[in-house]
Coordinates of C-alpha atoms in Angstrom, one line a residue:
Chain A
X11 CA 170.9 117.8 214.4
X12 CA 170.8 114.7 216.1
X13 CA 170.0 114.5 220.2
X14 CA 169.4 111.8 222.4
X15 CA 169.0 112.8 226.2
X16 CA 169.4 110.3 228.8
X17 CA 166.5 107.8 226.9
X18 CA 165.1 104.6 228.4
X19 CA 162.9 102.5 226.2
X20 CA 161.5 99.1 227.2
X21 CA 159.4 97.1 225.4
X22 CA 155.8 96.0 227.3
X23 CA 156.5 92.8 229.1
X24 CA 160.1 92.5 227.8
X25 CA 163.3 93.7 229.0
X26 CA 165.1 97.1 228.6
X27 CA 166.1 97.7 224.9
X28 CA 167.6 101.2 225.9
X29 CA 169.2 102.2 228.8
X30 CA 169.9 105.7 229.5
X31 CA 171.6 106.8 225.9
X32 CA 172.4 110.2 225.4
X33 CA 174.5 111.3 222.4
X34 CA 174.6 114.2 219.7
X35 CA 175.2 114.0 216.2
X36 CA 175.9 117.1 214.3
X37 CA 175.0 118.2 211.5
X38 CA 176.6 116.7 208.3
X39 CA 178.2 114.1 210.8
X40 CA 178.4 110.7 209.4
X41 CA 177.7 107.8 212.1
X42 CA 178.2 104.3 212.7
X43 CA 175.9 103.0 215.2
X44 CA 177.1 99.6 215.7
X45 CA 177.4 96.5 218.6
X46 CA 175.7 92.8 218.6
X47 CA 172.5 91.8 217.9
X48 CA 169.8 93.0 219.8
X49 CA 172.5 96.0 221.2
X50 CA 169.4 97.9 221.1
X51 CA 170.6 99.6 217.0
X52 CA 167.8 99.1 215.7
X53 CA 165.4 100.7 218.5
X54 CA 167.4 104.1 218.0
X55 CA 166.8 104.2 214.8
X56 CA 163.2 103.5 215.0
X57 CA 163.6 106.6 218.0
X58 CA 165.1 108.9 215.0
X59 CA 162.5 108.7 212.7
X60 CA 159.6 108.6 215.3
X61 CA 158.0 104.6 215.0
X62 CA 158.9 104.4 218.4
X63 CA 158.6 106.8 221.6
X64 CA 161.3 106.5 224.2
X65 CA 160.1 105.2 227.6
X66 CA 161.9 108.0 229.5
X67 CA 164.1 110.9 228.1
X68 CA 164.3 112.9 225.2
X69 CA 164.7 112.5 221.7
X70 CA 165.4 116.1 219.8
X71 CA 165.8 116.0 215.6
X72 CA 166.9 119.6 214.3
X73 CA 165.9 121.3 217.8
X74 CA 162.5 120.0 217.4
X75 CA 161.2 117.5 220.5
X76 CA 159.9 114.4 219.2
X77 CA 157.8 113.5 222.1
X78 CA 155.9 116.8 221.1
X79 CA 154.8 115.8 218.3
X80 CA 151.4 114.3 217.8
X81 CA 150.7 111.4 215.2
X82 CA 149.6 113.7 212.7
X83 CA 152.9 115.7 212.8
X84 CA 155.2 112.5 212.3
X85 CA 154.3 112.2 208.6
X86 CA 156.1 116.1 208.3
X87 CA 159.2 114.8 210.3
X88 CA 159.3 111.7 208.1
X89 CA 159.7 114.3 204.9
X90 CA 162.9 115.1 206.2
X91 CA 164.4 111.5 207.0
X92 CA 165.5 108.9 204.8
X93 CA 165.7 105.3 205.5
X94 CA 167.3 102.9 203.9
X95 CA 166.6 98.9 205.2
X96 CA 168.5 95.3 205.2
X97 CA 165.5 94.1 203.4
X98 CA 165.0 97.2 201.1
X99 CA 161.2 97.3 201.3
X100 CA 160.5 97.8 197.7
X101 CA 156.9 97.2 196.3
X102 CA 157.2 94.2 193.9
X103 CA 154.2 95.3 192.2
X104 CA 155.8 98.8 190.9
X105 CA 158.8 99.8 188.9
X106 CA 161.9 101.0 189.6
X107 CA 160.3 104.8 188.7
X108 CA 157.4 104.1 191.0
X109 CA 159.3 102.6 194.1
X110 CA 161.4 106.1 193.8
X111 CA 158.6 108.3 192.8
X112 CA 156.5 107.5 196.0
X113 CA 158.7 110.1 198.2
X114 CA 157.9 112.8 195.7
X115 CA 154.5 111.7 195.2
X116 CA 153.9 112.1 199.1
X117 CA 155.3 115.4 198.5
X118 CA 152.6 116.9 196.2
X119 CA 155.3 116.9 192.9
X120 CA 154.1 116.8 189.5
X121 CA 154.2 113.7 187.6
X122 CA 156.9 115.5 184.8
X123 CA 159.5 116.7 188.5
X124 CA 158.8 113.5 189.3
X125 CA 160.4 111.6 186.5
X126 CA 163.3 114.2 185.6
X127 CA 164.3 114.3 189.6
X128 CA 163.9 110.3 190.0
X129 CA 165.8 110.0 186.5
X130 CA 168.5 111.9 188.3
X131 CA 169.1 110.1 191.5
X132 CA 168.9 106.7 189.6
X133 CA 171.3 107.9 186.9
X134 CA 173.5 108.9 190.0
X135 CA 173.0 105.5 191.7
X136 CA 174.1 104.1 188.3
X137 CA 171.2 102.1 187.7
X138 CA 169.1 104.7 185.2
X139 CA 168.7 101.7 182.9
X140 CA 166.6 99.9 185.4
X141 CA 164.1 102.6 185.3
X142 CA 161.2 100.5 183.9
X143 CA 162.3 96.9 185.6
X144 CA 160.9 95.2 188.6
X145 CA 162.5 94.8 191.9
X146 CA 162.5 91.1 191.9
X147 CA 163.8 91.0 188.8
X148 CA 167.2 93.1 190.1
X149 CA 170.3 91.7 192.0
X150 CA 170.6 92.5 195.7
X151 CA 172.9 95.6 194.8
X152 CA 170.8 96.4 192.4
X153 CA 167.6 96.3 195.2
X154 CA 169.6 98.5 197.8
X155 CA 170.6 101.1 195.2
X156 CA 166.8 101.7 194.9
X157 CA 166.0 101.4 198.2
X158 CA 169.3 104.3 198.6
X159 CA 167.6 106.3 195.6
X160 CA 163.9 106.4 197.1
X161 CA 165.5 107.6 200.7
X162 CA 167.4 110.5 198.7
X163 CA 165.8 111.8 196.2
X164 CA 164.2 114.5 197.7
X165 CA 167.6 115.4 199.8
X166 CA 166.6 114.5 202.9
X167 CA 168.2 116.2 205.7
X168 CA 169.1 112.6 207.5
X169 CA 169.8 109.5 206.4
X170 CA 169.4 106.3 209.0
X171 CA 170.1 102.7 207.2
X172 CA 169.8 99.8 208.9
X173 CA 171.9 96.9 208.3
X174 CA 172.1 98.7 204.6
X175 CA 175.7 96.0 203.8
X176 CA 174.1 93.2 205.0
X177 CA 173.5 90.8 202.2
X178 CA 175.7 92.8 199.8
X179 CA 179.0 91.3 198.7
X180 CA 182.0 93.1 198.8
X181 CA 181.9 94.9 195.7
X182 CA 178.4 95.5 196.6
X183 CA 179.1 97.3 199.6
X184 CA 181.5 99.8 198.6
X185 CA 179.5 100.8 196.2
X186 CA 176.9 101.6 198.9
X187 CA 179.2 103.5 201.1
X188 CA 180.4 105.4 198.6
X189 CA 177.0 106.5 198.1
X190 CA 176.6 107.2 201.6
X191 CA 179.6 109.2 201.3
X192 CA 178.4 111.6 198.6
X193 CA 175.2 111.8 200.4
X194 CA 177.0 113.1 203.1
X195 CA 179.0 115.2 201.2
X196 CA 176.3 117.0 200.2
X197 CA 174.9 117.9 203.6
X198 CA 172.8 114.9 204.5
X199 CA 173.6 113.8 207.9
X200 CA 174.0 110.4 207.9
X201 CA 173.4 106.8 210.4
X202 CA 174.2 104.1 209.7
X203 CA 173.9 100.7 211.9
X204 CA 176.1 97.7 211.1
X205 CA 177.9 94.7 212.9
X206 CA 180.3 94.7 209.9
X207 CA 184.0 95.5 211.2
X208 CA 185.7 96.1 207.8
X209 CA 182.6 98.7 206.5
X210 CA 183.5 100.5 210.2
X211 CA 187.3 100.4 209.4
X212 CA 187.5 100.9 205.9
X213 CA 185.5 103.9 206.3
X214 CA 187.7 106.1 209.2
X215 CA 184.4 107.6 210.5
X216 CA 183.1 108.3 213.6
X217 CA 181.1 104.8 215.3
X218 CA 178.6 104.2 218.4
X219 CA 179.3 101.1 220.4
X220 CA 175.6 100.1 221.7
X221 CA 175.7 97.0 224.1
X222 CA 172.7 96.1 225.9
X223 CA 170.7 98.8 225.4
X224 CA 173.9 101.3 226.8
X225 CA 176.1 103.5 224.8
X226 CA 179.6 101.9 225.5
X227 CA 182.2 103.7 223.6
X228 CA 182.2 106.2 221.4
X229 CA 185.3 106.3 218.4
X230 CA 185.9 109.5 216.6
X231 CA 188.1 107.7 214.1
X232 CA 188.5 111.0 212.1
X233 CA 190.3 113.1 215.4
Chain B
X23 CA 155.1 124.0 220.4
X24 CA 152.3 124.9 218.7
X25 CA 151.3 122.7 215.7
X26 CA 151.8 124.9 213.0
X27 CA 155.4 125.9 214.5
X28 CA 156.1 121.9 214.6
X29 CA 155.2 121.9 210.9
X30 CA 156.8 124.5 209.6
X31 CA 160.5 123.9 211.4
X32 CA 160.4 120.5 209.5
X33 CA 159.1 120.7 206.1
X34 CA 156.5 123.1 204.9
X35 CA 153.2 122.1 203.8
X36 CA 153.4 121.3 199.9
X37 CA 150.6 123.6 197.7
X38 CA 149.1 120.3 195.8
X39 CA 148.2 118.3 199.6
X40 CA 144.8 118.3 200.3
X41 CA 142.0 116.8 199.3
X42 CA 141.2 118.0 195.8
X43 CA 144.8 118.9 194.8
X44 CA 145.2 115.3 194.9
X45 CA 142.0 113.5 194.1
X46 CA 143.4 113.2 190.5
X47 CA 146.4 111.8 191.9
X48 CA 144.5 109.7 194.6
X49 CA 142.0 108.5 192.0
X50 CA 144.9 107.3 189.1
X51 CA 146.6 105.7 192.2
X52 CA 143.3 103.5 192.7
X53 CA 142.7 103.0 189.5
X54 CA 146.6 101.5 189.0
X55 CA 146.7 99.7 192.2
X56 CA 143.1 97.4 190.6
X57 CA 145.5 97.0 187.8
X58 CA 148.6 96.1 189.7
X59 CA 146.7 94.4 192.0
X60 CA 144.6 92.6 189.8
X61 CA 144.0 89.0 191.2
X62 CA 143.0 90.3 194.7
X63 CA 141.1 92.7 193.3
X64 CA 138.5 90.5 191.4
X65 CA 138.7 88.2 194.0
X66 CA 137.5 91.0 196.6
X67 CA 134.7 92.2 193.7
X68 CA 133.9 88.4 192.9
X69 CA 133.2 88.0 196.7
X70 CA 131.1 91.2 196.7
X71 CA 128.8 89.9 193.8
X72 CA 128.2 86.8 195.4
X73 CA 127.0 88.5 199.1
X74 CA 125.0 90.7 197.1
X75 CA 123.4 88.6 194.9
X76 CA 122.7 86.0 197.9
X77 CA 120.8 89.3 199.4
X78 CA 119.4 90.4 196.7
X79 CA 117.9 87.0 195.4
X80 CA 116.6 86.9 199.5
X81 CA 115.0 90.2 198.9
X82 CA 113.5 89.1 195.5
X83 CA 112.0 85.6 197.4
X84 CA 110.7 88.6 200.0
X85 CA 109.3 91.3 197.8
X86 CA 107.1 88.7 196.1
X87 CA 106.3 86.8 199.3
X88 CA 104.4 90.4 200.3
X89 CA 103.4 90.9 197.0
X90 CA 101.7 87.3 197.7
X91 CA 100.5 88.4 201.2
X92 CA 99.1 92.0 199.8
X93 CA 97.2 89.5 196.7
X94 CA 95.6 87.4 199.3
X95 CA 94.6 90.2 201.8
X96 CA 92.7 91.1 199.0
X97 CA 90.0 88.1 199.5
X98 CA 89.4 89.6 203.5
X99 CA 86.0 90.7 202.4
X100 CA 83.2 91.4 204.9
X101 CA 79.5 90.5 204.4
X102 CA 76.7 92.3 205.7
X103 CA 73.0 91.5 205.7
X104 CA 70.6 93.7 206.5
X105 CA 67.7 93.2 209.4
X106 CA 64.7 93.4 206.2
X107 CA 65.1 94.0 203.1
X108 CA 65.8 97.7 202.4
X109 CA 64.0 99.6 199.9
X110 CA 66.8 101.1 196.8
X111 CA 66.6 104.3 198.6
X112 CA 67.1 102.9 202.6
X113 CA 70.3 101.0 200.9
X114 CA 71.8 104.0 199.1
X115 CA 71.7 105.6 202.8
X116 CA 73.0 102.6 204.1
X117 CA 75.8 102.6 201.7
X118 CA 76.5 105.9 203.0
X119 CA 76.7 105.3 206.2
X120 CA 79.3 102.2 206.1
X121 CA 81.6 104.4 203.8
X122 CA 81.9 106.7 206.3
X123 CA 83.4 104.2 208.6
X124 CA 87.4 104.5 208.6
X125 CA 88.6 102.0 206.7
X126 CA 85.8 101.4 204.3
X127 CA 87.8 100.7 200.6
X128 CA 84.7 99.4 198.5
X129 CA 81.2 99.0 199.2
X130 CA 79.1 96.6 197.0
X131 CA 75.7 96.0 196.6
X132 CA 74.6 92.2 196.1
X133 CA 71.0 92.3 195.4
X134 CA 68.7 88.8 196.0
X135 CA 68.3 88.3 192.0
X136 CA 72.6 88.8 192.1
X137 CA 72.2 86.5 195.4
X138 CA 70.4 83.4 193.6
X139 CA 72.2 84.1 190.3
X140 CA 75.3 82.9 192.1
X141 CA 74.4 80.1 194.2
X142 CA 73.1 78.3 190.8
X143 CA 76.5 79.1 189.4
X144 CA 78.0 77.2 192.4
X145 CA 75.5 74.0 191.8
X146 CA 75.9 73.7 188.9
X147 CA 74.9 70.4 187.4
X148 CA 72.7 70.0 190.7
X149 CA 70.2 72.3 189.4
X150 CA 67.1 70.5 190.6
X151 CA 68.0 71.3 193.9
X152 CA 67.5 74.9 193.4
X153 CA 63.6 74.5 191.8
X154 CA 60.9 76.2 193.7
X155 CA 63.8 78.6 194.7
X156 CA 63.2 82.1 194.3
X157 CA 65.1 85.3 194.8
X158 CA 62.8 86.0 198.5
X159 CA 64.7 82.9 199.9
X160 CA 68.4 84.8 200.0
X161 CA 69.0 88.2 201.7
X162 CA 71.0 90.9 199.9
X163 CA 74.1 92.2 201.4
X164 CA 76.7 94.5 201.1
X165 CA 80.3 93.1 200.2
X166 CA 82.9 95.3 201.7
X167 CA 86.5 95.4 200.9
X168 CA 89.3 97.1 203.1
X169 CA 92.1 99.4 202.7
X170 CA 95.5 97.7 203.4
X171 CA 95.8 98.8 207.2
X172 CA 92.3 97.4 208.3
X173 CA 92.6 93.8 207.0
X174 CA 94.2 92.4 209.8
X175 CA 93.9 92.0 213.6
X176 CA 92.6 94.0 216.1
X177 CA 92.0 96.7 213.3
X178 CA 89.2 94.2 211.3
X179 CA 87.6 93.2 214.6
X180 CA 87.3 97.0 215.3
X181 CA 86.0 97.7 211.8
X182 CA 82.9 95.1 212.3
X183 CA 82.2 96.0 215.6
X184 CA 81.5 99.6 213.9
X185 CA 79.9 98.2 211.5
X186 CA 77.2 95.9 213.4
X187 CA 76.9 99.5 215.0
X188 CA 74.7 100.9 212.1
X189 CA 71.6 100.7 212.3
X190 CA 69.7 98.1 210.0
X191 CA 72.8 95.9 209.1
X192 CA 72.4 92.4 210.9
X193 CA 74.7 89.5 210.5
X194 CA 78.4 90.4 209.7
X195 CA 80.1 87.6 207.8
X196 CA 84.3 87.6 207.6
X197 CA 85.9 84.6 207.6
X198 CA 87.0 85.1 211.2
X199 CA 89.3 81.3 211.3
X200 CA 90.8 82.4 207.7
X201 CA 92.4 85.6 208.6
X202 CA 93.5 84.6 211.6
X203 CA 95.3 81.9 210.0
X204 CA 96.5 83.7 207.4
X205 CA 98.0 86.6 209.9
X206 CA 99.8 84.0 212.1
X207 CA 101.1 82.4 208.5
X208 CA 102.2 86.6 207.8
X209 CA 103.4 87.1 211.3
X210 CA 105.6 83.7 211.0
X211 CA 107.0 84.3 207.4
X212 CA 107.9 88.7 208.8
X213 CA 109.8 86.8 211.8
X214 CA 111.7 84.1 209.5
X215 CA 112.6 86.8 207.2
X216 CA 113.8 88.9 209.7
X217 CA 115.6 86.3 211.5
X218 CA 116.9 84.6 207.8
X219 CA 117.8 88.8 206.8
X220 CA 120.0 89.4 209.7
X221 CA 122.0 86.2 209.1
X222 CA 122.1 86.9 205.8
X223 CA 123.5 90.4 206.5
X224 CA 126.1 89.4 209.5
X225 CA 127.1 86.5 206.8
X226 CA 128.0 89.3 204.3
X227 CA 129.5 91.5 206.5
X228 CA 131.4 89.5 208.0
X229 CA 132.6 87.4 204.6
X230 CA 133.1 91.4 202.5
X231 CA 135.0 92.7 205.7
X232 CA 137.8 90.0 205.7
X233 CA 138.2 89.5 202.3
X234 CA 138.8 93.6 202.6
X235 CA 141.4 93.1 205.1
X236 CA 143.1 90.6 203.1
X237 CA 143.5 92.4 200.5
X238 CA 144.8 95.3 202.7
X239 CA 147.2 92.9 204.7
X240 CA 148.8 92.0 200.9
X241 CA 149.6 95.2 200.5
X242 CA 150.4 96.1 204.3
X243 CA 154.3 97.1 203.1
X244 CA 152.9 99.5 200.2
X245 CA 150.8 101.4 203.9
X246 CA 154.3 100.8 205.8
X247 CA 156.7 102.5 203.0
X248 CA 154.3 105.3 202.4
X249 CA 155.0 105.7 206.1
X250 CA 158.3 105.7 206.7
X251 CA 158.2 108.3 203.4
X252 CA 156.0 111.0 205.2
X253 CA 152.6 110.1 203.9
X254 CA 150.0 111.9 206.0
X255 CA 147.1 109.2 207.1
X256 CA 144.8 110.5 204.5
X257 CA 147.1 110.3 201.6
X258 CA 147.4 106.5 202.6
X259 CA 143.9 105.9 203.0
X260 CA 142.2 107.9 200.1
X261 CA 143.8 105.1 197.3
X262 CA 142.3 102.6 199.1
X263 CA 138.9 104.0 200.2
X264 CA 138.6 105.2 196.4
X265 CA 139.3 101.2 195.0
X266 CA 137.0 99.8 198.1
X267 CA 134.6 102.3 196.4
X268 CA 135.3 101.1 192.7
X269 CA 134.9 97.6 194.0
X270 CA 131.8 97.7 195.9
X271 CA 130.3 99.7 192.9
X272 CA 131.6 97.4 190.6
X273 CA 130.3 94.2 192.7
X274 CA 127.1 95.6 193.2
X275 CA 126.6 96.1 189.3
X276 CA 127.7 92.5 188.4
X277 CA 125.5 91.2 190.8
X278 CA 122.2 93.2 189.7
X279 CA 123.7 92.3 186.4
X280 CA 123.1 88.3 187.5
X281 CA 120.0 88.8 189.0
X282 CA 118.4 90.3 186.4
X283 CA 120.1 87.6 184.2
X284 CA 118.4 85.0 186.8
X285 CA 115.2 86.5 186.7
X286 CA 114.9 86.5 182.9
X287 CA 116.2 83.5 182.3
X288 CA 114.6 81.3 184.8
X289 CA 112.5 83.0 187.4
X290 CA 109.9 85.7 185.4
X291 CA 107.5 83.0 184.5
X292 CA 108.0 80.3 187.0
X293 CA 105.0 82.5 188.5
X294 CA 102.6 81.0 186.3
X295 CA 103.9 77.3 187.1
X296 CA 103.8 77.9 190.6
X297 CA 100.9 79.3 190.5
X298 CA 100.7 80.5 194.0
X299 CA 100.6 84.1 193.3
X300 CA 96.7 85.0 193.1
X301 CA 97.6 88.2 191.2
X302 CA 99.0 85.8 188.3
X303 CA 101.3 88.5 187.6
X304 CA 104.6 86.2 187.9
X305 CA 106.8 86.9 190.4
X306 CA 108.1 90.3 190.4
X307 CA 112.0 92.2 189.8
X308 CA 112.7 94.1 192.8
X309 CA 111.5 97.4 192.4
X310 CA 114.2 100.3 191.5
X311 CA 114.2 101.6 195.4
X312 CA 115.7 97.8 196.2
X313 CA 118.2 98.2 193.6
X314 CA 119.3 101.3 194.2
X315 CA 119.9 100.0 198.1
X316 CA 121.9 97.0 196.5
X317 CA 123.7 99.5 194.9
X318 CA 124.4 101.7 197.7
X319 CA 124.9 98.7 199.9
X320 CA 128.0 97.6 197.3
X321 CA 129.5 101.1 197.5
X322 CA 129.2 101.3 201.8
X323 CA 130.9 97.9 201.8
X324 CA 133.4 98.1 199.7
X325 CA 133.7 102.2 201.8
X326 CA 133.3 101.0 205.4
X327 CA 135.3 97.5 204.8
X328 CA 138.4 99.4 203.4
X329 CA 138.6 102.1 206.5
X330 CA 138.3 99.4 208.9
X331 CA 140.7 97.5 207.6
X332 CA 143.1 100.1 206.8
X333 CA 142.7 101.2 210.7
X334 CA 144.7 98.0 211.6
X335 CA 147.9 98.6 209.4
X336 CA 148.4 102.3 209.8
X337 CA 150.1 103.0 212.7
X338 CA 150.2 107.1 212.9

């Protein structure tokens, strides 16, 4: 699914953030990516879902070469990818149903398979009664769940989070994983990149040690 | 990899993208984002009326400076005498003859009874100058007046000198040091306008386009999750170009709303106080042509401001 061959990527005028990575994730894998800040997490996300082009080397989602693609064809790839981010990125100025709905929206749906589908996914996040609030008006939990709800609600094939536990209590953050679990269940390949020890632990899956822009151990926690 | 192939192995294309499968969508998404975004939208269409009506209120002050200019022109008038004085039938060819010069508007006959007749008018009170006085004393003349292009310049002085040319007119009379002042007055207020216009127009360009990016940059996430969910460029931009559109339009109205608020209120018969415009006829509304520019000028801005603002915050 996943396939990183040997990339570089340095920043202009900065120094290397990736150094000769290569890994594979399968499909239906579920992946910690994790390491200290500025390990270079971040950057291989942005690599996955095509913000940023890797100095050197290869980046290949589902077969298909990223570096291939032009800037018109990103926006297709996108469809396929769900992110998820520390900060959620929800539009204060639009409801619950309308942070969701955009994915669909993008997607051509009709306003009526918009609201039964984003109904769904909500009620399945457990926060269907929120349907009609305003982000800022929800807890941090809350925020994530529809940040989680918008990145899977039209099934995406992958799912790459970012920091997703970060300013989640612990309660919080089981909740998330569990959802990141059923995702995955379901097919959706799933990354996820965290510093947090006890979310790697607690969950037995497999995790990516990134240190200075290298790859530094790999733990298949399941074998 | 062809592009199709790159497509299709990651999502097929959806049967309602495009441009008018979505334009209902696109055009409820504008209309909901003026709504949501309610405060920075007057502000953008408040700062809209404002350029406009600054322009239009220059154009009004130009319009009727012309209109001025074209009254005055008016008064270039030529005088010809003849050599003698020419028999009804000699001045009927005569008449002929100078209306076939290019240029010739009016031709008009001043006979020496007509000629006296109005030199008493202009003394009058000082009548006892004018006794002994008789018709003989003053020539008749022709008073010519000239279409538009032939009042000024090089084009007058060409006009006389065809004139004098016909045989049995003499003396040419013009007001030579008047119309020369009065073109160098013309030439200087075309320049000042020109110079003022441009200003005028940078000023509002320049004020519409960054209020236009502001607005964008406040909403720069809405551009950057729309991204990260597989919006295609267009189905970012259309939204935006479609309320840039709504605004201009709606700027552009409120501001011809104003100005013809202004010109009723205050300005249609300060004409008549002023008294500078020789054609008494007030000073004039811009004619529909102008306002139709204003209101295409609204509709580029708010158009042309939008795409190159939205240029800077999406990155694909």
């Amino acid at each position: 699914m996943i396939q990183l061959h040997h990339v570089h990527l340095s920043y202009p005028g900065e120094s290397t953030a990736l150094s000769d990575v290569s890994l594979r994730i399968s499909k239906g894998d579920f992946v910690f990516l994790t390491g200290p800040s500025g390990a270079g997490k971040s950057t291989l996300l942005k690599l996955l879902y095509a913000d940023l082009k890797p100095t050197r080397g290869q980046v290949l989602i589902d077969g298909q070469n990223l570096a291939m693609l032009s800037k018109s064809q990103i926006p297709y790839l996108r469809r396929s990818i769900g992110v998820v981010f520390q900060d959620y990125k929800l539009l204060p100025t639009r409801t619950v149903l309308e942070n969701v709905a955009i994915t669909l929206e993008v997607l051509g749906w009709g306003k009526r398979e918009i609201g039964q589908k984003v109904y769904q996914v909500l009620k399945r996040m457990g926060i269907a009664d929120k349907v009609n609030a305003y982000p800022p008006r929800l807890s941090g939990g809350e925020q994530q769940r529809v940040a989680l709800a918008r990145a899977l609600v039209n099934d995406p094939k992958i799912l790459i989070a970012d920091e997703p536990t970060g300013n989640l209590d612990d309660a919080n953050k089981e909740e998330i994983l569990s959802i990141f679990k059923e995702a995955n269940v379901r097919g959706t390949t799933v990354v996820v990149a965290t510093h947090d020890r006890r979310v790697i632990e607690n969950s037995h899956r497999r995790v990516i040690r990134l240190e200075k822009g290298h790859v530094v151990e790999v733990v298949d926690e399941q074998k | 990899m062809n592009k199709n192939k790159a497509k299709g192995a990651i999502r097929p294309k959806q049967a309602r993208e495009g441009f008018f499968g979505k334009f209902g969508y696109f055009w409820a998404r504008a209309l909901t984002n003026f709504k949501q975004n309610l405060f920075v939208s007057m502000v953008t269409v408040a700062t809209i009326t404002l350029a406009l009506l600054l322009t239009s209120l220059f154009l009004l002050v130009y319009v009727n400076l012309q209109g001025m200019a074209e009254g005055w022109s008016e008064k270039v008038q030529i005088t010809a005498y003849f050599d003698k004085e020419p028999t009804p039938l000699a001045a009927a060819a005569l008449r002929t003859r100078v209306e076939a010069i290019p240029g010739t508007k009016k031709v008009r006959y001043v006979s020496q009874e007509e000629a006296v007749q109005r030199f008493r008018k202009r003394l009058k009170g000082q009548e006892s100058l004018l006794e002994g006085i008789t018709a003989d004393v003053l020539p008749s003349s022709f008073e010519i007046t000239l279409d538009r292009d032939h009042r000024d310049g090089a084009e007058l002085d060409r006009y006389v000198k065809a004139l004098k040319k016909v045989a049995g007119i003499g003396e040419v009379q013009y007001g030579e040091e008047w119309v020369k002042r009065f073109n160098t007055f013309m030439n200087f207020v075309r320049i000042v306008g020109a110079v003022l216009g441009t200003f005028l127009a940078l000023a509002v360009l320049f004020i519409v386009s960054n209020t236009i990016k502001l607005t964008v940059y406040a909403r720069k996430e809405e551009l950057e999750v729309l991204g990260l969910v597989g919006a295609t460029r267009f189905f970012m931009k259309a939204p935006f170009l479609i309320e840039g559109v709504l605004q201009g339009a709606l700027g552009a109205v409120l501001s011809l709303a104003l100005l013809t608020g202004c010109y009723y209120l205050f300005l249609n018969n300060a004409g008549n106080f002023l008294s500078v415009n020789p054609a008494a006829y007030g000073i004039l509304f811009l004619p529909p042509a102008y306002l139709a520019a204003i209101f295409g000028g609204g509709v580029f801005l708010g158009f042309f401001g939008s795409l190159a603002s939205l240029r800077r915050f999406i990155t694909i």
